[in-house]
Each structure stands twice: as C-alpha cells, then as structure tokens.
mmCIF file of C-alpha atoms in Angstrom:
data_model
loop_
_atom_site.group_PDB
_atom_site.id
_atom_site.type_symbol
_atom_site.label_atom_id
_atom_site.label_comp_id
_atom_site.label_asym_id
_atom_site.label_seq_id
_atom_site.Cartn_x
_atom_site.Cartn_y
_atom_site.Cartn_z
ATOM 1 C CA MET A 1 -3.912 -25.944 -14.664
ATOM 2 C CA ILE A 2 -0.399 -24.414 -14.685
ATOM 3 C CA PHE A 3 0.256 -21.846 -11.972
ATOM 4 C CA ASP A 4 0.895 -18.364 -13.384
ATOM 5 C CA PRO A 5 1.992 -15.971 -10.607
ATOM 6 C CA SER A 6 1.355 -12.916 -12.775
ATOM 7 C CA ARG A 7 -2.380 -13.609 -12.466
ATOM 8 C CA TYR A 8 -2.262 -13.225 -8.710
ATOM 9 C CA VAL A 9 0.560 -10.861 -7.777
ATOM 10 C CA ALA A 10 0.326 -7.252 -8.879
ATOM 11 C CA PRO A 11 3.586 -5.509 -9.849
ATOM 12 C CA GLY A 12 5.429 -4.275 -6.792
ATOM 13 C CA ILE A 13 3.187 -6.171 -4.381
ATOM 14 C CA GLY A 14 4.407 -9.246 -2.557
ATOM 15 C CA GLY A 15 1.521 -9.871 -0.216
ATOM 16 C CA PRO A 16 -2.250 -9.793 0.199
ATOM 17 C CA GLN A 17 -4.029 -6.596 -0.754
ATOM 18 C CA GLY A 18 -4.238 -4.190 2.181
ATOM 19 C CA PHE A 19 -2.113 -6.190 4.612
ATOM 20 C CA LYS A 20 0.286 -4.441 6.981
ATOM 21 C CA PRO A 21 3.482 -6.475 7.379
ATOM 22 C CA ILE A 22 5.868 -5.874 10.254
ATOM 23 C CA ARG A 23 8.679 -4.978 7.833
ATOM 24 C CA LYS A 24 8.728 -3.409 4.396
ATOM 25 C CA ASN A 25 10.791 -6.424 3.304
ATOM 26 C CA ILE A 26 8.097 -9.093 3.510
ATOM 27 C CA TYR A 27 10.649 -11.922 3.387
ATOM 28 C CA LEU A 28 12.678 -10.753 6.388
ATOM 29 C CA PRO A 29 11.456 -12.028 9.774
ATOM 30 C CA VAL A 30 11.601 -10.088 13.015
ATOM 31 C CA GLN A 31 12.186 -11.505 16.464
ATOM 32 C CA ALA A 32 9.304 -12.241 18.804
ATOM 33 C CA GLN A 33 9.912 -13.274 22.407
ATOM 34 C CA VAL A 34 7.992 -15.943 24.290
ATOM 35 C CA GLN A 35 6.070 -14.500 27.244
ATOM 36 C CA GLU A 36 3.950 -17.489 28.269
ATOM 37 C CA VAL A 37 3.682 -21.185 27.427
ATOM 38 C CA CYS A 38 0.480 -23.143 28.046
ATOM 39 C CA ARG A 39 0.308 -26.908 27.606
ATOM 40 C CA GLU A 40 -2.990 -27.840 25.944
ATOM 41 C CA ASN A 41 -2.289 -31.590 25.682
ATOM 42 C CA ASP A 42 0.653 -33.914 25.055
ATOM 43 C CA LEU A 43 1.116 -32.660 21.485
ATOM 44 C CA VAL A 44 -0.222 -29.091 21.582
ATOM 45 C CA LYS A 45 1.061 -25.936 23.263
ATOM 46 C CA THR A 46 -0.048 -22.310 23.085
ATOM 47 C CA PHE A 47 2.645 -19.631 23.067
ATOM 48 C CA VAL A 48 2.108 -15.950 23.841
ATOM 49 C CA PHE A 49 4.602 -13.648 22.106
ATOM 50 C CA GLU A 50 5.630 -10.017 22.202
ATOM 51 C CA PHE A 51 8.025 -8.112 19.963
ATOM 52 C CA GLY A 52 11.222 -6.702 21.407
ATOM 53 C CA ASP A 53 10.370 -3.230 20.098
ATOM 54 C CA PRO A 54 7.569 -1.600 22.181
ATOM 55 C CA LEU A 55 6.565 0.504 19.170
ATOM 56 C CA VAL A 56 6.023 -2.637 17.085
ATOM 57 C CA ASN A 57 3.924 -4.129 19.889
ATOM 58 C CA GLN A 58 1.805 -0.991 19.935
ATOM 59 C CA GLU A 59 1.288 -0.792 16.171
ATOM 60 C CA PHE A 60 1.009 -4.494 15.341
ATOM 61 C CA THR A 61 -2.501 -5.516 14.289
ATOM 62 C CA TYR A 62 -4.091 -8.621 12.825
ATOM 63 C CA GLU A 63 -7.538 -10.119 12.301
ATOM 64 C CA PRO A 64 -9.057 -13.499 13.242
ATOM 65 C CA GLY A 65 -8.226 -16.070 10.592
ATOM 66 C CA GLN A 66 -4.880 -14.575 9.574
ATOM 67 C CA PHE A 67 -1.557 -16.288 10.154
ATOM 68 C CA MET A 68 2.131 -15.648 10.762
ATOM 69 C CA MET A 69 5.075 -17.304 9.044
ATOM 70 C CA VAL A 70 7.192 -18.671 11.899
ATOM 71 C CA SER A 71 10.851 -19.684 11.661
ATOM 72 C CA MET A 72 13.716 -20.938 13.804
ATOM 73 C CA PRO A 73 17.373 -21.415 12.806
ATOM 74 C CA HIS A 74 18.020 -24.727 11.017
ATOM 75 C CA CYS A 75 14.356 -25.718 11.410
ATOM 76 C CA GLY A 76 12.652 -24.051 8.463
ATOM 77 C CA GLU A 77 9.494 -21.983 8.356
ATOM 78 C CA ALA A 78 5.765 -22.717 8.637
ATOM 79 C CA PRO A 79 2.439 -20.846 8.699
ATOM 80 C CA ILE A 80 0.640 -20.777 12.055
ATOM 81 C CA SER A 81 -2.747 -19.137 12.616
ATOM 82 C CA PHE A 82 -3.408 -16.676 15.402
ATOM 83 C CA SER A 83 -5.294 -18.223 18.310
ATOM 84 C CA SER A 84 -5.770 -14.988 20.281
ATOM 85 C CA SER A 85 -8.147 -12.064 20.026
ATOM 86 C CA PRO A 86 -6.704 -9.026 18.208
ATOM 87 C CA SER A 87 -8.644 -6.758 20.543
ATOM 88 C CA ARG A 88 -6.229 -7.714 23.320
ATOM 89 C CA GLY A 89 -3.277 -5.710 22.039
ATOM 90 C CA GLY A 90 0.378 -5.868 22.981
ATOM 91 C CA SER A 91 0.838 -9.585 22.355
ATOM 92 C CA PHE A 92 -0.389 -12.447 20.187
ATOM 93 C CA ALA A 93 -0.825 -16.193 20.671
ATOM 94 C CA LEU A 94 0.033 -19.098 18.383
ATOM 95 C CA THR A 95 -1.083 -22.651 19.100
ATOM 96 C CA VAL A 96 1.304 -25.318 17.830
ATOM 97 C CA ARG A 97 0.898 -29.068 17.383
ATOM 98 C CA ARG A 98 4.194 -30.961 17.576
ATOM 99 C CA ALA A 99 4.580 -32.753 14.248
ATOM 100 C CA GLY A 100 7.859 -31.907 12.484
ATOM 101 C CA ARG A 101 11.276 -30.336 12.956
ATOM 102 C CA LEU A 102 10.092 -26.753 13.452
ATOM 103 C CA THR A 103 7.146 -27.530 15.704
ATOM 104 C CA THR A 104 9.242 -29.937 17.779
ATOM 105 C CA ALA A 105 11.808 -27.178 18.292
ATOM 106 C CA MET A 106 9.043 -24.748 19.233
ATOM 107 C CA HIS A 107 7.787 -27.126 21.900
ATOM 108 C CA ARG A 108 11.160 -26.718 23.616
ATOM 109 C CA LEU A 109 10.719 -22.933 23.860
ATOM 110 C CA ARG A 110 10.559 -21.309 27.275
ATOM 111 C CA PRO A 111 9.662 -17.742 28.345
ATOM 112 C CA GLY A 112 12.429 -15.428 27.183
ATOM 113 C CA ASP A 113 13.305 -17.477 24.082
ATOM 114 C CA THR A 114 12.821 -15.945 20.635
ATOM 115 C CA ILE A 115 11.620 -17.004 17.208
ATOM 116 C CA GLY A 116 11.434 -15.310 13.809
ATOM 117 C CA VAL A 117 8.049 -14.185 12.496
ATOM 118 C CA ARG A 118 6.744 -12.327 9.467
ATOM 119 C CA GLY A 119 3.234 -11.290 8.679
ATOM 120 C CA PRO A 120 0.382 -11.041 9.352
ATOM 121 C CA TYR A 121 -0.773 -12.679 6.133
ATOM 122 C CA GLY A 122 -3.945 -14.046 4.627
ATOM 123 C CA ARG A 123 -7.573 -13.084 4.272
ATOM 124 C CA PRO A 124 -9.324 -13.150 7.660
ATOM 125 C CA PHE A 125 -12.836 -14.072 8.686
ATOM 126 C CA PRO A 126 -15.266 -11.312 7.599
ATOM 127 C CA MET A 127 -15.926 -9.922 11.064
ATOM 128 C CA ALA A 128 -17.962 -7.005 9.707
ATOM 129 C CA GLU A 129 -20.267 -9.454 7.924
ATOM 130 C CA LEU A 130 -20.513 -11.604 11.071
ATOM 131 C CA ALA A 131 -21.431 -8.655 13.309
ATOM 132 C CA GLY A 132 -24.980 -8.901 14.582
ATOM 133 C CA ARG A 133 -25.287 -12.544 13.493
ATOM 134 C CA ASN A 134 -25.845 -15.737 15.434
ATOM 135 C CA LEU A 135 -22.704 -17.828 15.005
ATOM 136 C CA LEU A 136 -22.243 -21.600 14.845
ATOM 137 C CA PHE A 137 -18.644 -22.786 15.230
ATOM 138 C CA VAL A 138 -17.710 -26.372 14.362
ATOM 139 C CA ALA A 139 -14.141 -27.432 15.157
ATOM 140 C CA GLY A 140 -12.128 -30.620 15.063
ATOM 141 C CA GLY A 141 -8.967 -31.100 17.129
ATOM 142 C CA ILE A 142 -6.469 -28.265 16.828
ATOM 143 C CA GLY A 143 -8.848 -26.694 14.311
ATOM 144 C CA LEU A 144 -10.292 -24.911 17.328
ATOM 145 C CA ALA A 145 -7.156 -22.708 17.444
ATOM 146 C CA PRO A 146 -8.087 -20.216 14.684
ATOM 147 C CA LEU A 147 -11.723 -20.296 15.811
ATOM 148 C CA ARG A 148 -10.554 -19.457 19.335
ATOM 149 C CA SER A 149 -9.375 -16.148 17.880
ATOM 150 C CA VAL A 150 -12.854 -15.457 16.495
ATOM 151 C CA ILE A 151 -14.755 -16.590 19.597
ATOM 152 C CA SER A 152 -12.528 -14.548 21.904
ATOM 153 C CA PHE A 153 -12.932 -11.496 19.671
ATOM 154 C CA CYS A 154 -16.721 -11.927 19.666
ATOM 155 C CA LEU A 155 -16.776 -12.143 23.458
ATOM 156 C CA ASP A 156 -14.542 -9.074 23.702
ATOM 157 C CA ASN A 157 -17.193 -7.300 21.618
ATOM 158 C CA ARG A 158 -20.218 -9.167 22.962
ATOM 159 C CA ALA A 159 -22.800 -6.500 22.151
ATOM 160 C CA ASP A 160 -21.944 -6.803 18.452
ATOM 161 C CA HIS A 161 -22.910 -10.480 18.161
ATOM 162 C CA GLY A 162 -25.916 -12.707 18.735
ATOM 163 C CA ASP A 163 -26.033 -16.259 20.055
ATOM 164 C CA ILE A 164 -22.806 -18.258 19.897
ATOM 165 C CA THR A 165 -22.706 -22.061 19.711
ATOM 166 C CA LEU A 166 -19.572 -24.226 19.525
ATOM 167 C CA LEU A 167 -19.507 -27.884 18.495
ATOM 168 C CA TYR A 168 -16.089 -29.390 19.206
ATOM 169 C CA GLY A 169 -14.884 -32.881 18.367
ATOM 170 C CA CYS A 170 -11.612 -34.657 19.132
ATOM 171 C CA ARG A 171 -10.297 -38.168 18.616
ATOM 172 C CA THR A 172 -9.902 -38.892 22.348
ATOM 173 C CA PRO A 173 -10.401 -36.938 25.603
ATOM 174 C CA ALA A 174 -6.614 -36.509 25.790
ATOM 175 C CA ASP A 175 -6.690 -34.562 22.510
ATOM 176 C CA ILE A 176 -8.979 -31.786 23.764
ATOM 177 C CA CYS A 177 -7.438 -28.308 23.566
ATOM 178 C CA PHE A 178 -8.335 -25.115 25.445
ATOM 179 C CA ALA A 179 -10.146 -26.840 28.323
ATOM 180 C CA ASP A 180 -9.999 -23.668 30.432
ATOM 181 C CA ASP A 181 -11.341 -21.595 27.549
ATOM 182 C CA LEU A 182 -14.239 -23.981 27.019
ATOM 183 C CA GLU A 183 -15.289 -23.505 30.637
ATOM 184 C CA HIS A 184 -14.829 -19.732 30.431
ATOM 185 C CA TRP A 185 -16.901 -19.576 27.258
ATOM 186 C CA ARG A 186 -19.699 -21.577 28.872
ATOM 187 C CA GLN A 187 -19.751 -19.133 31.763
ATOM 188 C CA ALA A 188 -19.885 -16.277 29.247
ATOM 189 C CA GLY A 189 -23.029 -17.718 27.676
ATOM 190 C CA VAL A 190 -21.579 -19.713 24.787
ATOM 191 C CA THR A 191 -23.306 -23.043 24.140
ATOM 192 C CA CYS A 192 -20.420 -25.548 24.029
ATOM 193 C CA LEU A 193 -21.008 -29.178 23.049
ATOM 194 C CA CYS A 194 -18.009 -31.519 22.994
ATOM 195 C CA THR A 195 -17.620 -35.066 21.716
ATOM 196 C CA VAL A 196 -14.798 -37.573 21.211
ATOM 197 C CA ASP A 197 -14.465 -40.376 18.683
ATOM 198 C CA GLU A 198 -13.152 -42.786 21.314
ATOM 199 C CA GLY A 199 -14.113 -42.375 24.962
ATOM 200 C CA ASP A 200 -12.554 -43.894 28.065
ATOM 201 C CA GLY A 201 -13.667 -44.636 31.590
ATOM 202 C CA SER A 202 -12.933 -41.102 32.753
ATOM 203 C CA TRP A 203 -14.824 -39.310 29.967
ATOM 204 C CA PRO A 204 -18.335 -38.283 31.082
ATOM 205 C CA GLY A 205 -19.311 -36.616 27.832
ATOM 206 C CA ARG A 206 -20.546 -37.601 24.415
ATOM 207 C CA VAL A 207 -18.875 -40.222 22.216
ATOM 208 C CA GLY A 208 -19.275 -39.931 18.456
ATOM 209 C CA LEU A 209 -18.444 -37.760 15.478
ATOM 210 C CA VAL A 210 -18.842 -34.003 15.663
ATOM 211 C CA THR A 211 -21.417 -34.165 12.862
ATOM 212 C CA GLU A 212 -23.673 -36.068 15.277
ATOM 213 C CA LEU A 213 -23.928 -32.915 17.403
ATOM 214 C CA LEU A 214 -25.539 -30.872 14.637
ATOM 215 C CA PRO A 215 -29.086 -32.264 15.147
ATOM 216 C CA GLU A 216 -28.858 -31.215 18.816
ATOM 217 C CA VAL A 217 -28.605 -27.492 18.095
ATOM 218 C CA GLU A 218 -31.513 -25.262 17.165
ATOM 219 C CA VAL A 219 -30.410 -22.899 14.443
ATOM 220 C CA ASP A 220 -32.220 -21.004 11.730
ATOM 221 C CA ALA A 221 -30.035 -21.759 8.742
ATOM 222 C CA ALA A 222 -31.135 -18.594 6.957
ATOM 223 C CA SER A 223 -30.041 -16.235 9.729
ATOM 224 C CA TRP A 224 -27.039 -18.024 11.264
ATOM 225 C CA ARG A 225 -23.471 -18.111 9.994
ATOM 226 C CA ALA A 226 -21.330 -21.246 10.305
ATOM 227 C CA LEU A 227 -17.538 -21.270 10.741
ATOM 228 C CA VAL A 228 -15.851 -24.655 10.296
ATOM 229 C CA CYS A 229 -12.229 -25.598 10.915
ATOM 230 C CA GLY A 230 -10.464 -28.936 11.305
ATOM 231 C CA PRO A 231 -9.165 -31.858 9.238
ATOM 232 C CA GLY A 232 -10.217 -31.837 5.591
ATOM 233 C CA VAL A 233 -12.403 -34.934 5.856
ATOM 234 C CA MET A 234 -14.206 -33.447 8.859
ATOM 235 C CA ILE A 235 -14.817 -30.179 7.020
ATOM 236 C CA HIS A 236 -16.280 -32.076 4.065
ATOM 237 C CA PHE A 237 -18.817 -34.010 6.130
ATOM 238 C CA VAL A 238 -19.729 -31.061 8.370
ATOM 239 C CA VAL A 239 -20.282 -28.833 5.351
ATOM 240 C CA SER A 240 -22.403 -31.519 3.668
ATOM 241 C CA ARG A 241 -24.581 -31.745 6.767
ATOM 242 C CA LEU A 242 -24.899 -27.945 7.015
ATOM 243 C CA LEU A 243 -26.087 -27.808 3.419
ATOM 244 C CA GLU A 244 -28.680 -30.485 4.211
ATOM 245 C CA MET A 245 -29.829 -28.295 7.107
ATOM 246 C CA GLY A 246 -30.487 -25.479 4.645
ATOM 247 C CA PHE A 247 -27.438 -23.272 5.163
ATOM 248 C CA PRO A 248 -26.740 -21.181 2.040
ATOM 249 C CA ARG A 249 -23.227 -21.748 0.722
ATOM 250 C CA ALA A 250 -22.435 -18.067 1.251
ATOM 251 C CA HIS A 251 -23.196 -18.445 4.978
ATOM 252 C CA ILE A 252 -20.584 -21.174 5.578
ATOM 253 C CA TYR A 253 -16.936 -20.241 6.128
ATOM 254 C CA THR A 254 -13.945 -22.515 6.442
ATOM 255 C CA THR A 255 -10.161 -22.308 6.523
ATOM 256 C CA LEU A 256 -7.775 -24.156 4.233
ATOM 257 C CA GLU A 257 -4.161 -25.023 4.925
ATOM 258 C CA ARG A 258 -2.481 -26.193 1.762
ATOM 259 C CA HIS A 259 1.295 -26.500 2.235
ATOM 260 C CA MET A 260 1.920 -22.764 2.299
ATOM 261 C CA LYS A 261 5.541 -21.849 1.675
ATOM 262 C CA CYS A 262 6.150 -18.143 1.019
ATOM 263 C CA GLY A 263 2.932 -16.876 2.609
ATOM 264 C CA VAL A 264 2.527 -14.021 0.124
ATOM 265 C CA GLY A 265 1.375 -15.590 -3.140
ATOM 266 C CA ILE A 266 4.703 -15.753 -4.953
ATOM 267 C CA CYS A 267 5.808 -19.392 -5.011
ATOM 268 C CA GLY A 268 2.494 -21.044 -5.943
ATOM 269 C CA HIS A 269 3.084 -23.923 -3.526
ATOM 270 C CA CYS A 270 -0.441 -23.610 -2.083
ATOM 271 C CA PHE A 271 -2.235 -23.391 -5.445
ATOM 272 C CA LEU A 272 -5.631 -25.159 -5.195
ATOM 273 C CA GLU A 273 -8.761 -24.824 -7.338
ATOM 274 C CA GLU A 274 -7.175 -21.882 -9.192
ATOM 275 C CA LYS A 275 -6.630 -20.116 -5.862
ATOM 276 C CA LEU A 276 -3.586 -19.218 -3.834
ATOM 277 C CA ILE A 277 -4.535 -20.281 -0.334
ATOM 278 C CA CYS A 278 -2.036 -17.971 1.390
ATOM 279 C CA ARG A 279 -3.150 -14.883 -0.530
ATOM 280 C CA GLU A 280 -6.828 -15.416 -1.349
ATOM 281 C CA GLY A 281 -7.442 -17.380 1.866
ATOM 282 C CA PRO A 282 -6.958 -19.137 4.149
ATOM 283 C CA VAL A 283 -10.578 -18.182 4.924
ATOM 284 C CA PHE A 284 -13.149 -18.915 2.227
ATOM 285 C CA SER A 285 -16.910 -18.966 2.052
ATOM 286 C CA LEU A 286 -18.243 -22.203 0.640
ATOM 287 C CA ASN A 287 -19.551 -20.526 -2.497
ATOM 288 C CA GLU A 288 -15.909 -19.810 -3.406
ATOM 289 C CA LEU A 289 -14.998 -23.516 -3.334
ATOM 290 C CA ASP A 290 -16.012 -26.061 -5.952
ATOM 291 C CA ASP A 291 -15.443 -29.355 -4.145
ATOM 292 C CA THR A 292 -14.814 -29.828 -0.414
ATOM 293 C CA ARG A 293 -13.586 -33.373 -1.063
ATOM 294 C CA ASN A 294 -10.273 -31.849 -2.169
ATOM 295 C CA LEU A 295 -9.607 -30.043 1.120
#
C-alpha cells in the first residue's frame, strides 16, 4: 500500500492528537542538560535530563510509553522512549543503548552537557484502562526501559493498581539493565523473575528464554493485562504464548519501533500495517495488529 500522509495528518496539525510539544514549532528542538548518568551495562546508560528554563521543567509533562526525538550536532536524530515515571516531575530519564553515531556520542555525555530534544510524541500506554488491574510485564533486554516508566508510575500510585509481575529476559547476565531497580521493585512487592539465554559460572538464576517463565506465574488471563516490550521476535513468541494462556487480544499491549524519522506522522518512514508508528503508536493493543511476525 502507498503511504498517503493526508489520511493521517489533519490540516494544520503536525503531531499526535492532544499532544503538548515543548515548542509550537514541532521540528525545532530545545536544549536539555544532563543531570545524572547511570551505567546499566557495557552498552546501556540511563541519562537524567532537565531543561534550562525552570518554567519548561515545571510545565513539561509526558506519559509512560511516549518518546522524545533526540539530536546532537553532526550525529542526526533518533526516537528514545522515556524510562522514568512522569509523576516525578522536574526531570526525565532516557535509557540509551550504544549502537550508532548518535547513541555513541550520547554515551560520551557527562553531567552539564546538553542535547537537543523535541516532543513528547506518540500514543502512551492506557494508564486509565490499566488502573485497578493486575499487571504482567514481559521485557527483553533494553525493552525494559519503556516498561520501567510504567512500573515506576504504578509504584508511585500503588493504591491504583493490583498485583504486579515482571518477567525479564536477557541474552547474558552482563546484558541485564536496571539491577538496582529490580531489587527495589522486589522490596516494593513486585514479583520479578529474571532469566538469561546463556548463563555463566557467576549467574545463580534461571537460564532459558523469557517465554519459559510464563508457566511459573499464576495469572487469570481474563482479569490481568499484559505489557510486552523487547525485540520483535521475542514479542511474537511471548504474545503467541499469552494467547494460548487465554489472554484476550485487547488485554495485551506492546510497543513498536519502526525506523521513526520525523516523530509526528509527516514523513511516512515508520508506516507499517497501514499505521504510522510514531503517531498512532508506539503503543498498540494486540487487537490493533494483524501479524506480530512483522514486528
């Protein structure tokens, strides 16, 4: 199917319905300053940012599942999901895996350095729909980053949510992210089960695919909601297993990252299954997706 932007972008609107960008010009980034840098593993770091303008810091809001378009001079621009809870105002966190020119440059950032950001963009997780529900999170690798935003928000508003279970899989023990958060979440009452594809002599935990953890959790598929994030192949097999367990398609949510370019539904670069991922996603319920093999 040929991409027709007029089907998706209303006249005079350059971004998702109802979003509140930092600037009226949605293509013009603003500066955000690094406040903290946390090394998650050899390839992943979490950065905490604030805006230089205190008023912007005060008014800036976002929701779990949304993303920012991040840029640095001579390095290009890329979408990066929030990994912090929006209920902790005044700053925001982005977790970055070193992979290309921009992310390599970001890994050299120190407190006091600045980057360009625009946003927030994208459709978030439906937190109102998730309120009062038992939640099952399934994450692979750095896919835990956007789910960290949701889990932290749920714990900040603990009375609004039921039981919380996290199944987390990584390739090796060295690839695990947010080790301190995992321990904090356990202490806060979250059931956290972790596994790695390839163990080593120092790894005391489970070895195997994250899908192998699903039989170990007791969930009522009709009343729980599942949030899945990670590599496309992992999402496909996790979703298939959840459907076998009886989860309705409308009760499974996932995030898609499909080579987003503009972030606001103009360029069509992220067009997939007749959807603009940056504008209509990146969060989707499974009943909005035809085939998870294409993720």
